[in-house]
GROMACS .gro file of C-alpha atoms in nm:
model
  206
    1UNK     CA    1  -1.152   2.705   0.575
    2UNK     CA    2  -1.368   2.644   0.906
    3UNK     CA    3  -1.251   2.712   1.215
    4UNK     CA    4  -1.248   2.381   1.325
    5UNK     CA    5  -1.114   2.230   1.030
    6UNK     CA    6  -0.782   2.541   1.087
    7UNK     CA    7  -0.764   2.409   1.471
    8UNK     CA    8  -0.668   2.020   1.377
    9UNK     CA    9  -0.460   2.164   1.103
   10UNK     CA   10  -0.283   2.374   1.300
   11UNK     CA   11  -0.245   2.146   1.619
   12UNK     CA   12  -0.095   1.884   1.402
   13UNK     CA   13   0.159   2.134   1.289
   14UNK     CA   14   0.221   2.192   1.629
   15UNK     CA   15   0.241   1.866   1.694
   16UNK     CA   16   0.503   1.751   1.474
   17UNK     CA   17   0.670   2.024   1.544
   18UNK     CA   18   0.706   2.013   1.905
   19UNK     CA   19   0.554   1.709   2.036
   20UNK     CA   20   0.215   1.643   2.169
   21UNK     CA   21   0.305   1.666   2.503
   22UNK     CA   22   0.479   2.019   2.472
   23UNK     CA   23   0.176   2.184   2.327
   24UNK     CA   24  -0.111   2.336   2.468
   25UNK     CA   25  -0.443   2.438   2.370
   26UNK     CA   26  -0.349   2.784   2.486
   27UNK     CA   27  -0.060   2.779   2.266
   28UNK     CA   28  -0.288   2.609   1.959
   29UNK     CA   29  -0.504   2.884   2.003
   30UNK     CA   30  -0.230   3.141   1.982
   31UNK     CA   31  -0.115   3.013   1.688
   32UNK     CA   32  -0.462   3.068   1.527
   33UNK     CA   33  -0.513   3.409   1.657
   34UNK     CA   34  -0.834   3.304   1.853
   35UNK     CA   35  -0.944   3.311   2.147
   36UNK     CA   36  -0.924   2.990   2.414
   37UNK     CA   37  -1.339   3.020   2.457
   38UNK     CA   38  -1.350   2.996   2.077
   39UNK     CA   39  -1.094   2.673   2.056
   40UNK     CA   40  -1.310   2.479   2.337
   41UNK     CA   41  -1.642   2.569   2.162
   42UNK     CA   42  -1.535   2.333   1.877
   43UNK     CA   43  -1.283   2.126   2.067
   44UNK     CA   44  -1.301   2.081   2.436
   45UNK     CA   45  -0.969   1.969   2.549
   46UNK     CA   46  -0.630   1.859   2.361
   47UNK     CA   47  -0.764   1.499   2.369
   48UNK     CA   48  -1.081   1.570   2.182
   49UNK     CA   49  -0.817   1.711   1.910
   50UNK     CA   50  -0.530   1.430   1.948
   51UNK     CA   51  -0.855   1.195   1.911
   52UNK     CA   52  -0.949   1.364   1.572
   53UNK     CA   53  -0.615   1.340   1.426
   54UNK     CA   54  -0.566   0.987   1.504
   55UNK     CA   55  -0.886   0.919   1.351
   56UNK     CA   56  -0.766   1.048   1.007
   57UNK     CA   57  -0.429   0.885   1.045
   58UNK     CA   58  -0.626   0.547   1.160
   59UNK     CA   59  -0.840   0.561   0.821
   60UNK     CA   60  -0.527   0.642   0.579
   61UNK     CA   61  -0.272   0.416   0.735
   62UNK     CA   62  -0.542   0.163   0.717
   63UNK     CA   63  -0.646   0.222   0.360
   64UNK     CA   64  -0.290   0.176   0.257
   65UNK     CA   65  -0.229  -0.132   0.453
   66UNK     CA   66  -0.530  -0.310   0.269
   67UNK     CA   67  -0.276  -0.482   0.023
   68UNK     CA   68  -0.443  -0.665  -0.272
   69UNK     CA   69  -0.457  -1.036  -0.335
   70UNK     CA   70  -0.244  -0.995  -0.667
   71UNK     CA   71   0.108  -1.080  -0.767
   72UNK     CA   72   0.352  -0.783  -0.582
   73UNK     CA   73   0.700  -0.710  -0.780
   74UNK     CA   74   1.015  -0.568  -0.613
   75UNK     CA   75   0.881  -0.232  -0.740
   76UNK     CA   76   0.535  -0.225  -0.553
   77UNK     CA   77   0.714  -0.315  -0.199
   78UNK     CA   78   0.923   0.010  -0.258
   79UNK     CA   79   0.626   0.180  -0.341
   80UNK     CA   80   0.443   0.034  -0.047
   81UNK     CA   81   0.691   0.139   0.179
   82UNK     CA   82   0.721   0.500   0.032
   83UNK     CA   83   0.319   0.542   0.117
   84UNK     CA   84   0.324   0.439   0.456
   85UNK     CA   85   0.659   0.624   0.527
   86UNK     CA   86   0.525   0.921   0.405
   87UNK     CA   87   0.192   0.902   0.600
   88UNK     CA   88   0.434   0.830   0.894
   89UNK     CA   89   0.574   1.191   0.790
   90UNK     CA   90   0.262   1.335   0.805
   91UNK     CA   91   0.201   1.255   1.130
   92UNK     CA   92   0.526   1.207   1.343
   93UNK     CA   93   0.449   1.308   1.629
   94UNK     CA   94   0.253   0.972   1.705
   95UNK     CA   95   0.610   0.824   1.633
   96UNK     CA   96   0.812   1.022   1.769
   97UNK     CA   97   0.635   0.991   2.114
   98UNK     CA   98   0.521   0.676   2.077
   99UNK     CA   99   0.521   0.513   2.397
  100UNK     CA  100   0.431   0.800   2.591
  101UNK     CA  101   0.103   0.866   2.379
  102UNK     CA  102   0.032   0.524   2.415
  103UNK     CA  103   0.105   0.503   2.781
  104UNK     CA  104  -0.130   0.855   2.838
  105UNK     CA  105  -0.421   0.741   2.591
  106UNK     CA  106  -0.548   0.342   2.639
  107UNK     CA  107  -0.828   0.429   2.348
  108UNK     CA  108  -0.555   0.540   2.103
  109UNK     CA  109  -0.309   0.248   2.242
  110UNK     CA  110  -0.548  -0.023   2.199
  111UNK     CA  111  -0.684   0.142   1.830
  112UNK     CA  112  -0.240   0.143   1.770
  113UNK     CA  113  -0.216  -0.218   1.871
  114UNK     CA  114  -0.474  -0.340   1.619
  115UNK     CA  115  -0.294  -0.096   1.326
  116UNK     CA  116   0.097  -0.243   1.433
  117UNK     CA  117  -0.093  -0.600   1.361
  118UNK     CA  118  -0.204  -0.492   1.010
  119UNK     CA  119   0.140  -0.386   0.936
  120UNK     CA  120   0.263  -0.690   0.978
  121UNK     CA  121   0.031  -0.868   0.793
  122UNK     CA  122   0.059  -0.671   0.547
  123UNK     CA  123   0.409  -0.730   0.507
  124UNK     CA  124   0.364  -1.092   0.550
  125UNK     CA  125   0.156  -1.055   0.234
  126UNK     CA  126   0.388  -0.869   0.046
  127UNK     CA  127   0.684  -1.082   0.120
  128UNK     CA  128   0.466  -1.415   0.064
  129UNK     CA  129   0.381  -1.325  -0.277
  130UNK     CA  130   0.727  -1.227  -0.341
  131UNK     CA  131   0.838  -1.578  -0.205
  132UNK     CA  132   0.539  -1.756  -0.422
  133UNK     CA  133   0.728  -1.607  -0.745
  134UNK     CA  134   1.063  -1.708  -0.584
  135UNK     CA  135   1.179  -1.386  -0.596
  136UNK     CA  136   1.236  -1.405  -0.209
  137UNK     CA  137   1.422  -1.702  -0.078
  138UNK     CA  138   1.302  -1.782   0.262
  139UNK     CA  139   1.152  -2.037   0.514
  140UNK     CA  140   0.833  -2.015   0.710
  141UNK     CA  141   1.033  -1.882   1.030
  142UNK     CA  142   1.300  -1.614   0.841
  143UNK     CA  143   0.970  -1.533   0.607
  144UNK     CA  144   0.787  -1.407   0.987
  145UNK     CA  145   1.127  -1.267   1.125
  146UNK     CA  146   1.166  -1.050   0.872
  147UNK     CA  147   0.810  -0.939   0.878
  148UNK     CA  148   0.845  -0.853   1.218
  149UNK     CA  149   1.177  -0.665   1.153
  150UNK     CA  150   1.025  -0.499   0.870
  151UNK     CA  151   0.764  -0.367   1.107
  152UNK     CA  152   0.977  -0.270   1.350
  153UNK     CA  153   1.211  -0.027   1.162
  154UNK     CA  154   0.932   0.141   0.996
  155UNK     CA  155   0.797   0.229   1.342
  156UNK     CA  156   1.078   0.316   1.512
  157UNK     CA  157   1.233   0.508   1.267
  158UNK     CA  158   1.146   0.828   1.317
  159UNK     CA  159   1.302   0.799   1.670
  160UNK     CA  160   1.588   0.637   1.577
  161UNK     CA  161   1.629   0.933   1.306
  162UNK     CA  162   1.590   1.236   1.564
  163UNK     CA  163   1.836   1.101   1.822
  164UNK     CA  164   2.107   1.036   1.566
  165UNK     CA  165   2.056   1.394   1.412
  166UNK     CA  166   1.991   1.564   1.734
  167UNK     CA  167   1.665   1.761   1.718
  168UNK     CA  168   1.372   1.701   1.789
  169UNK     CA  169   1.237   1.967   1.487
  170UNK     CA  170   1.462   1.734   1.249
  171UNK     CA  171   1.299   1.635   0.918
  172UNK     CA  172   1.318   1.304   0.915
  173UNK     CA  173   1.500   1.124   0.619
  174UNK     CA  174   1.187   0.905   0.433
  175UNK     CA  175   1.472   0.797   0.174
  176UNK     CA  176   1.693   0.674   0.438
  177UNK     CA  177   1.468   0.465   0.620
  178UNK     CA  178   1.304   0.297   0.342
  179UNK     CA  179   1.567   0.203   0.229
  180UNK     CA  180   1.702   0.103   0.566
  181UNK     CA  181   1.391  -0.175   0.563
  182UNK     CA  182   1.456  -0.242   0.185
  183UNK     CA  183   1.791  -0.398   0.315
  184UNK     CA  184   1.600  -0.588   0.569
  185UNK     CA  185   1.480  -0.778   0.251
  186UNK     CA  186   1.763  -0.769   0.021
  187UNK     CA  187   2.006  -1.127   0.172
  188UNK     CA  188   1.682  -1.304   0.100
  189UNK     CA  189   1.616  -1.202  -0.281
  190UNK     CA  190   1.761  -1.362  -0.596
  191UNK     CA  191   2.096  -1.276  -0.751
  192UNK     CA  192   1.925  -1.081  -1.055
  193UNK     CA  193   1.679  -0.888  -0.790
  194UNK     CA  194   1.931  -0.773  -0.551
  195UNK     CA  195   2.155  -0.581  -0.765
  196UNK     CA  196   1.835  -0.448  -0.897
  197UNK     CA  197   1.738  -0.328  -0.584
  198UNK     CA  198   2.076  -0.196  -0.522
  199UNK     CA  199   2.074   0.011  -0.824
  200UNK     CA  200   1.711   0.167  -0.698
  201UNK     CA  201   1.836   0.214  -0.375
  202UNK     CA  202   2.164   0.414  -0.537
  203UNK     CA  203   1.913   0.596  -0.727
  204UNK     CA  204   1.662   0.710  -0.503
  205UNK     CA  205   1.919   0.803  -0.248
  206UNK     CA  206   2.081   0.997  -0.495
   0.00000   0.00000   0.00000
């Protein structure tokens, strides 16, 4: 693997790990056994590498948000959700220090902005085709409440996760908040679809 390729690799680790603001390139380039003057010749600051990785979570969190114009079951929302939570996983550090990334990097805020709007109209999609087979019961306002609720779990769960377990190094429970938004949705499905989606949720928390 290429040096550069190892660096981004290894910062993300980092990342996650520790937060982006508690690592340095010093400490990056520690971690690779190289030297600083090696690190800058491919990268020459943190941002150029906080840039890179935000690029590749811009393209796959976009890619998965690109929901298709066909009919969505109860089944393909869970799946939905399990992609993007797990991308969140992958890169958790933009979650976990959300604001303050934001507040430190106007390029990656403004590029964050645009993503948190395709999230929700995603969901929108998602829960309007589920509504069009009146699998979902809901009006025009609850249908864009819950969209927006939807939306904000999934961001802010990873926070919400690490304060109640205490540690910042905490793995953070994919299971738990999927199905955290799952309930989101669950007063505003059928009789028959409900209990099914309380016997997935049973089973996948299992």
């Amino acid at each position: 693997m290429k040096t550069k390729e190892r660096i981004v690799l290894v910062s993300l680790e980092l990342f996650n790990r520790y937060g982006e603001p508690n690592v340095t390139t010093l400490q990056i380039a520690d971690e690779l056994d190289i030297s600083p003057g090696n690190l800058y010749y491919h990268y020459k600051n943190k941002t150029e590498i906080l840039n890179e990785l935000f690029n590749r979570y811009e393209g796959q969190i976009m890619h998965l948000l690109d929901v298709p114009d066909i009919e969505i079951s109860l089944e393909d929302h869970w799946l939905f959700l399990h992609l993007i939570f797990e991308c969140i996983s992958e890169y958790q550090f933009l979650y976990k220090d959300l604001v303050n990334i934001l507040q430190r990097y106007e390029k990656i805020r403004t590029k964050f902005k645009k993503i948190l709007q395709k999230k929700i109209e995603a969901s929108h999609k998602i829960c309007s085709s589920l509504r069009s087979q009146s699998i979902l019961i809901a009006t025009d306002d609850e249908l864009d409440s819950l969209c927006q609720n939807i939306v904000l779990t999934a961001t802010y769960w990873s926070s919400f996760d690490i304060i109640r377990n205490g540690s910042g190094e905490h793995q953070i429970d994919l299971a738990r908040g999927i199905h955290q938004v799952m309930s989101l949705v669950a007063p505003f499905l059928r009789e028959e679809e409900r209990q099914d989606l309380l016997t997935m949720s049973r089973e996948y928390l299992s």
